[in-house]
Amino acid sequence: MGEVRVQAEAFDAGAELNRFSQTQDGAGAVVSFTGVVRDVAGGLEAMEIEHYPGMTEKAIAGIVEEAQGRWPLTGALVIHRHGRLEPGAQIMMVATASAHRVAAFEAAEFLMDYLKSRAPFWKKELTREGAGWVAAVEADEDALKRW
Amino acid sequence: MTVDVLYFAWVRERIGVPKETVQTEAATVAGLVEELRAREPRYAAAFEDVSALRVALDQELSDFDAPLEGVREVAFFPPMTGG
């Protein structure tokens, strides 16, 4: 069972993780990852995340479905925010659960790698020196090759 | 045929609108790009290097050689930076 949420609002990663864990019958391992807006050289005032409403939800659901086909997961959760976020804010989280830890860890990494370059989000950094779109890096595309 | 064309991130900024309805005779995405490029300098600037762009047809990632027949929504954007 996969749950996908794309939202502007902040979320409570701890509460989400507890709620998710409690609904995973048969799971012996729960892995979670939380992405946070980090400050950059030049001083980050905010990060603006644009997305493609409609496609975003479908693309993430497809990635979750792919993970569920590859690993025996009892469940997966993806929350991704959009809009204006300040340094220190939580951008997104992924949680996976499985009977054993290897599947949960691998599935979480798979979800992260694919969310990075296959979910239609674009980040713009607003710094004291100006604004600029974050460029995709080759390493992100390369990361998909290991799966 | 008419298609809705959507632009995201710096493609949207260069063209100046997030979405427009376009009348096209193009058979493929590449043909549509040629038509748009010929319109105005802002389009030429946005589509200067299509290797820097990605395209989605009806909200599925596709490519520039793909046929447009039956497509209702085309989106152009730079490589994604989620996560």
Tab-separated table of N, CA and C in Angstrom, chain A residues 19-133:
chain	number	residue	atom	x	y	z
A	19	ARG	N	2.691	7.311	12.721
A	19	ARG	CA	1.413	6.878	12.150
A	19	ARG	C	1.654	5.795	11.095
A	20	PHE	N	2.631	6.021	10.228
A	20	PHE	CA	2.953	5.055	9.173
A	20	PHE	C	3.363	3.712	9.793
A	21	SER	N	4.256	3.757	10.775
A	21	SER	CA	4.780	2.527	11.402
A	21	SER	C	3.665	1.697	12.010
A	22	GLN	N	2.702	2.387	12.615
A	22	GLN	CA	1.621	1.679	13.304
A	22	GLN	C	0.677	0.948	12.355
A	23	THR	N	0.750	1.278	11.077
A	23	THR	CA	-0.180	0.635	10.130
A	23	THR	C	0.508	-0.448	9.295
A	24	GLN	N	1.749	-0.798	9.651
A	24	GLN	CA	2.513	-1.758	8.839
A	24	GLN	C	2.499	-3.147	9.467
A	25	ASP	N	1.444	-3.896	9.207
A	25	ASP	CA	1.355	-5.256	9.754
A	25	ASP	C	2.405	-6.149	9.105
A	26	GLY	N	3.154	-6.828	9.934
A	26	GLY	CA	4.146	-7.772	9.421
A	26	GLY	C	5.501	-7.150	9.143
A	27	ALA	N	5.617	-5.857	9.392
A	27	ALA	CA	6.904	-5.200	9.127
A	27	ALA	C	7.857	-5.411	10.301
A	28	GLY	N	9.112	-5.717	9.977
A	28	GLY	CA	10.144	-5.799	11.011
A	28	GLY	C	11.131	-4.662	10.874
A	29	ALA	N	10.940	-3.848	9.839
A	29	ALA	CA	11.870	-2.744	9.585
A	29	ALA	C	11.131	-1.574	8.968
A	30	VAL	N	11.367	-0.396	9.531
A	30	VAL	CA	10.816	0.835	8.947
A	30	VAL	C	11.988	1.786	8.739
A	31	VAL	N	12.126	2.279	7.508
A	31	VAL	CA	13.202	3.208	7.184
A	31	VAL	C	12.563	4.521	6.767
A	32	SER	N	13.141	5.639	7.218
A	32	SER	CA	12.618	6.920	6.739
A	32	SER	C	13.745	7.864	6.384
A	33	PHE	N	13.448	8.767	5.466
A	33	PHE	CA	14.382	9.801	5.052
A	33	PHE	C	13.614	11.111	5.045
A	34	THR	N	14.223	12.158	5.559
A	34	THR	CA	13.613	13.491	5.511
A	34	THR	C	14.589	14.447	4.840
A	35	GLY	N	14.139	15.141	3.832
A	35	GLY	CA	14.963	16.144	3.155
A	35	GLY	C	14.673	17.518	3.743
A	36	VAL	N	15.744	18.285	3.983
A	36	VAL	CA	15.637	19.575	4.651
A	36	VAL	C	16.279	20.644	3.770
A	37	VAL	N	15.692	21.843	3.742
A	37	VAL	CA	16.286	22.961	2.988
A	37	VAL	C	17.573	23.377	3.683
A	38	ARG	N	18.686	23.266	2.982
A	38	ARG	CA	19.947	23.674	3.620
A	38	ARG	C	20.387	25.028	3.092
A	39	ASP	N	21.111	25.733	3.933
A	39	ASP	CA	21.631	27.041	3.570
A	39	ASP	C	22.723	26.843	2.514
A	40	VAL	N	22.931	27.817	1.682
A	40	VAL	CA	23.979	27.710	0.652
A	40	VAL	C	24.896	28.925	0.730
A	41	ALA	N	26.022	28.852	0.023
A	41	ALA	CA	26.938	29.988	-0.053
A	41	ALA	C	26.158	31.172	-0.622
A	42	GLY	N	26.334	32.328	-0.040
A	42	GLY	CA	25.594	33.494	-0.520
A	42	GLY	C	24.395	33.766	0.369
A	43	GLY	N	24.078	32.798	1.235
A	43	GLY	CA	22.993	33.007	2.187
A	43	GLY	C	21.642	32.777	1.558
A	44	LEU	N	21.023	31.655	1.903
A	44	LEU	CA	19.726	31.327	1.307
A	44	LEU	C	18.605	32.010	2.084
A	45	GLU	N	17.791	32.769	1.374
A	45	GLU	CA	16.630	33.372	2.024
A	45	GLU	C	15.451	32.416	1.957
A	46	ALA	N	15.303	31.772	0.827
A	46	ALA	CA	14.209	30.797	0.680
A	46	ALA	C	14.446	29.926	-0.548
A	47	MET	N	13.765	28.808	-0.556
A	47	MET	CA	13.762	27.914	-1.710
A	47	MET	C	12.326	27.891	-2.221
A	48	GLU	N	12.159	28.079	-3.530
A	48	GLU	CA	10.815	27.988	-4.104
A	48	GLU	C	10.735	26.712	-4.921
A	49	ILE	N	9.771	25.894	-4.619
A	49	ILE	CA	9.625	24.635	-5.340
A	49	ILE	C	8.370	24.691	-6.198
A	50	GLU	N	8.607	24.580	-7.512
A	50	GLU	CA	7.514	24.568	-8.476
A	50	GLU	C	7.234	23.109	-8.835
A	51	HIS	N	6.009	22.793	-9.170
A	51	HIS	CA	5.738	21.428	-9.627
A	51	HIS	C	4.644	21.443	-10.684
A	52	TYR	N	4.343	20.280	-11.194
A	52	TYR	CA	3.390	20.123	-12.305
A	52	TYR	C	2.182	19.383	-11.735
A	53	PRO	N	1.198	20.140	-11.234
A	53	PRO	CA	0.048	19.495	-10.585
A	53	PRO	C	-0.603	18.467	-11.515
A	54	GLY	N	-0.906	17.340	-11.005
A	54	GLY	CA	-1.486	16.280	-11.830
A	54	GLY	C	-0.415	15.273	-12.211
A	55	MET	N	0.603	15.760	-12.936
A	55	MET	CA	1.684	14.844	-13.309
A	55	MET	C	2.497	14.441	-12.084
A	56	THR	N	2.688	15.386	-11.167
A	56	THR	CA	3.515	15.092	-9.984
A	56	THR	C	2.974	13.880	-9.235
A	57	GLU	N	1.684	13.910	-8.937
A	57	GLU	CA	1.077	12.821	-8.164
A	57	GLU	C	1.176	11.501	-8.925
A	58	LYS	N	0.919	11.578	-10.251
A	58	LYS	CA	0.964	10.353	-11.069
A	58	LYS	C	2.377	9.797	-11.139
A	59	ALA	N	3.348	10.691	-11.338
A	59	ALA	CA	4.743	10.245	-11.464
A	59	ALA	C	5.206	9.593	-10.158
A	60	ILE	N	4.870	10.207	-9.021
A	60	ILE	CA	5.305	9.635	-7.734
A	60	ILE	C	4.601	8.304	-7.490
A	61	ALA	N	3.311	8.243	-7.804
A	61	ALA	CA	2.583	6.978	-7.612
A	61	ALA	C	3.216	5.883	-8.459
A	62	GLY	N	3.652	6.223	-9.669
A	62	GLY	CA	4.310	5.253	-10.544
A	62	GLY	C	5.632	4.772	-9.955
A	63	ILE	N	6.381	5.686	-9.350
A	63	ILE	CA	7.668	5.336	-8.734
A	63	ILE	C	7.435	4.431	-7.518
A	64	VAL	N	6.414	4.751	-6.738
A	64	VAL	CA	6.083	3.928	-5.564
A	64	VAL	C	5.656	2.520	-6.006
A	65	GLU	N	4.862	2.480	-7.062
A	65	GLU	CA	4.402	1.185	-7.571
A	65	GLU	C	5.590	0.336	-8.049
A	66	GLU	N	6.524	1.001	-8.722
A	66	GLU	CA	7.731	0.310	-9.184
A	66	GLU	C	8.510	-0.261	-7.988
A	67	ALA	N	8.647	0.519	-6.934
A	67	ALA	CA	9.365	0.049	-5.732
A	67	ALA	C	8.646	-1.150	-5.119
A	68	GLN	N	7.318	-1.080	-5.108
A	68	GLN	CA	6.554	-2.182	-4.507
A	68	GLN	C	6.659	-3.460	-5.333
A	69	GLY	N	6.920	-3.299	-6.632
A	69	GLY	CA	7.122	-4.469	-7.479
A	69	GLY	C	8.499	-5.092	-7.280
A	70	ARG	N	9.452	-4.265	-6.843
A	70	ARG	CA	10.832	-4.754	-6.719
A	70	ARG	C	11.157	-5.302	-5.338
A	71	TRP	N	10.517	-4.753	-4.313
A	71	TRP	CA	10.806	-5.186	-2.941
A	71	TRP	C	9.501	-5.570	-2.238
A	72	PRO	N	9.573	-6.542	-1.332
A	72	PRO	CA	8.362	-6.956	-0.619
A	72	PRO	C	8.014	-5.982	0.512
A	73	LEU	N	7.438	-4.853	0.148
A	73	LEU	CA	7.133	-3.812	1.133
A	73	LEU	C	5.739	-4.021	1.718
A	74	THR	N	5.607	-3.731	2.998
A	74	THR	CA	4.257	-3.715	3.579
A	74	THR	C	3.605	-2.360	3.316
A	75	GLY	N	4.430	-1.345	3.032
A	75	GLY	CA	3.886	-0.034	2.711
A	75	GLY	C	4.982	0.960	2.367
A	76	ALA	N	4.566	2.071	1.755
A	76	ALA	CA	5.503	3.152	1.434
A	76	ALA	C	4.757	4.473	1.538
A	77	LEU	N	5.460	5.486	1.996
A	77	LEU	CA	4.870	6.816	2.158
A	77	LEU	C	5.793	7.846	1.512
A	78	VAL	N	5.220	8.736	0.702
A	78	VAL	CA	5.997	9.845	0.148
A	78	VAL	C	5.213	11.131	0.392
A	79	ILE	N	5.857	12.097	1.021
A	79	ILE	CA	5.269	13.435	1.181
A	79	ILE	C	6.256	14.409	0.549
A	80	HIS	N	5.795	15.265	-0.341
A	80	HIS	CA	6.693	16.251	-0.964
A	80	HIS	C	5.991	17.602	-0.962
A	81	ARG	N	6.702	18.613	-0.472
A	81	ARG	CA	6.100	19.953	-0.432
A	81	ARG	C	6.451	20.751	-1.680
A	82	HIS	N	5.648	21.789	-1.926
A	82	HIS	CA	5.965	22.749	-2.971
A	82	HIS	C	5.704	24.136	-2.411
A	83	GLY	N	6.105	25.170	-3.169
A	83	GLY	CA	5.922	26.541	-2.695
A	83	GLY	C	7.194	27.059	-2.054
A	84	ARG	N	7.045	28.098	-1.224
A	84	ARG	CA	8.208	28.769	-0.640
A	84	ARG	C	8.588	28.121	0.697
A	85	LEU	N	9.851	27.708	0.788
A	85	LEU	CA	10.336	27.061	2.015
A	85	LEU	C	11.588	27.777	2.504
A	86	GLU	N	11.684	27.940	3.818
A	86	GLU	CA	12.843	28.620	4.365
A	86	GLU	C	13.901	27.640	4.837
A	87	PRO	N	15.171	28.101	4.976
A	87	PRO	CA	16.219	27.177	5.421
A	87	PRO	C	15.807	26.461	6.712
A	88	GLY	N	16.077	25.181	6.755
A	88	GLY	CA	15.714	24.381	7.917
A	88	GLY	C	14.361	23.699	7.771
A	89	ALA	N	13.567	24.145	6.806
A	89	ALA	CA	12.236	23.543	6.627
A	89	ALA	C	12.365	22.151	6.016
A	90	GLN	N	11.434	21.280	6.366
A	90	GLN	CA	11.408	19.953	5.777
A	90	GLN	C	10.752	20.035	4.405
A	91	ILE	N	11.457	19.540	3.385
A	91	ILE	CA	10.934	19.573	2.014
A	91	ILE	C	10.083	18.344	1.741
A	92	MET	N	10.608	17.179	2.128
A	92	MET	CA	9.946	15.935	1.749
A	92	MET	C	10.338	14.821	2.699
A	93	MET	N	9.551	13.775	2.701
A	93	MET	CA	9.958	12.579	3.427
A	93	MET	C	9.495	11.335	2.688
A	94	VAL	N	10.258	10.285	2.926
A	94	VAL	CA	9.961	8.977	2.372
A	94	VAL	C	10.013	7.992	3.527
A	95	ALA	N	9.071	7.083	3.593
A	95	ALA	CA	9.161	5.994	4.582
A	95	ALA	C	8.804	4.697	3.873
A	96	THR	N	9.530	3.655	4.220
A	96	THR	CA	9.262	2.328	3.647
A	96	THR	C	9.257	1.325	4.792
A	97	ALA	N	8.495	0.270	4.633
A	97	ALA	CA	8.449	-0.770	5.665
A	97	ALA	C	8.435	-2.131	4.987
A	98	SER	N	9.154	-3.050	5.627
A	98	SER	CA	9.233	-4.396	5.091
A	98	SER	C	9.518	-5.367	6.233
A	99	ALA	N	9.454	-6.663	5.936
A	99	ALA	CA	9.753	-7.651	6.974
A	99	ALA	C	11.197	-7.506	7.442
A	100	HIS	N	12.086	-7.215	6.488
A	100	HIS	CA	13.511	-7.139	6.815
A	100	HIS	C	14.120	-5.830	6.349
A	101	ARG	N	15.248	-5.455	6.967
A	101	ARG	CA	15.756	-4.099	6.762
A	101	ARG	C	16.333	-3.830	5.377
A	102	VAL	N	16.934	-4.851	4.745
A	102	VAL	CA	17.584	-4.588	3.455
A	102	VAL	C	16.570	-4.057	2.435
A	103	ALA	N	15.421	-4.717	2.370
A	103	ALA	CA	14.382	-4.281	1.424
A	103	ALA	C	13.928	-2.857	1.746
A	104	ALA	N	13.749	-2.563	3.020
A	104	ALA	CA	13.266	-1.231	3.408
A	104	ALA	C	14.301	-0.151	3.066
A	105	PHE	N	15.582	-0.428	3.358
A	105	PHE	CA	16.640	0.541	3.023
A	105	PHE	C	16.752	0.729	1.513
A	106	GLU	N	16.800	-0.378	0.782
A	106	GLU	CA	16.971	-0.266	-0.674
A	106	GLU	C	15.790	0.451	-1.322
A	107	ALA	N	14.591	0.107	-0.895
A	107	ALA	CA	13.408	0.741	-1.486
A	107	ALA	C	13.401	2.244	-1.191
A	108	ALA	N	13.828	2.628	0.006
A	108	ALA	CA	13.864	4.058	0.352
A	108	ALA	C	14.872	4.786	-0.533
A	109	GLU	N	16.021	4.171	-0.765
A	109	GLU	CA	17.033	4.801	-1.625
A	109	GLU	C	16.558	4.885	-3.068
A	110	PHE	N	15.908	3.839	-3.513
A	110	PHE	CA	15.335	3.818	-4.867
A	110	PHE	C	14.330	4.960	-5.020
A	111	LEU	N	13.435	5.094	-4.051
A	111	LEU	CA	12.430	6.168	-4.110
A	111	LEU	C	13.110	7.532	-4.156
A	112	MET	N	14.129	7.728	-3.328
A	112	MET	CA	14.827	9.018	-3.304
A	112	MET	C	15.503	9.308	-4.643
A	113	ASP	N	16.187	8.296	-5.189
A	113	ASP	CA	16.884	8.502	-6.468
A	113	ASP	C	15.908	8.877	-7.572
A	114	TYR	N	14.767	8.204	-7.605
A	114	TYR	CA	13.797	8.480	-8.668
A	114	TYR	C	13.038	9.790	-8.445
A	115	LEU	N	12.738	10.107	-7.192
A	115	LEU	CA	12.048	11.378	-6.914
A	115	LEU	C	12.901	12.553	-7.359
A	116	LYS	N	14.212	12.395	-7.211
A	116	LYS	CA	15.133	13.476	-7.530
A	116	LYS	C	15.088	13.846	-9.014
A	117	SER	N	15.024	12.868	-9.892
A	117	SER	CA	15.076	13.235	-11.318
A	117	SER	C	13.915	12.757	-12.180
A	118	ARG	N	12.891	12.123	-11.564
A	118	ARG	CA	11.744	11.691	-12.363
A	118	ARG	C	10.401	12.234	-11.857
A	119	ALA	N	10.430	12.998	-10.795
A	119	ALA	CA	9.190	13.633	-10.338
A	119	ALA	C	9.287	15.111	-10.713
A	120	PRO	N	8.223	15.674	-11.330
A	120	PRO	CA	8.326	17.029	-11.882
A	120	PRO	C	8.276	18.154	-10.842
A	121	PHE	N	9.428	18.315	-10.194
A	121	PHE	CA	9.651	19.428	-9.268
A	121	PHE	C	10.868	20.204	-9.762
A	122	TRP	N	10.843	21.526	-9.536
A	122	TRP	CA	11.988	22.368	-9.884
A	122	TRP	C	12.234	23.312	-8.719
A	123	LYS	N	13.508	23.372	-8.327
A	123	LYS	CA	13.863	24.200	-7.163
A	123	LYS	C	14.525	25.497	-7.616
A	124	LYS	N	14.096	26.593	-7.010
A	124	LYS	CA	14.742	27.885	-7.261
A	124	LYS	C	15.263	28.410	-5.935
A	125	GLU	N	16.530	28.767	-5.929
A	125	GLU	CA	17.131	29.313	-4.706
A	125	GLU	C	17.073	30.833	-4.739
A	126	LEU	N	16.540	31.415	-3.678
A	126	LEU	CA	16.532	32.867	-3.551
A	126	LEU	C	17.575	33.223	-2.507
A	127	THR	N	18.679	33.833	-2.972
A	127	THR	CA	19.744	34.193	-2.038
A	127	THR	C	19.863	35.706	-1.988
A	128	ARG	N	20.689	36.189	-1.065
A	128	ARG	CA	20.894	37.635	-0.961
A	128	ARG	C	21.579	38.166	-2.219
A	129	GLU	N	22.230	37.254	-2.980
A	129	GLU	CA	22.921	37.689	-4.200
A	129	GLU	C	22.055	37.541	-5.453
A	130	GLY	N	20.856	37.029	-5.296
A	130	GLY	CA	19.970	36.877	-6.454
A	130	GLY	C	19.282	35.530	-6.440
A	131	ALA	N	18.523	35.282	-7.506
A	131	ALA	CA	17.753	34.041	-7.578
A	131	ALA	C	18.253	33.177	-8.720
A	132	GLY	N	18.204	31.879	-8.534
A	132	GLY	CA	18.638	30.991	-9.618
A	132	GLY	C	18.020	29.613	-9.488
A	133	TRP	N	17.738	29.011	-10.654
A	133	TRP	CA	17.195	27.653	-10.655
A	133	TRP	C	18.308	26.668	-10.340
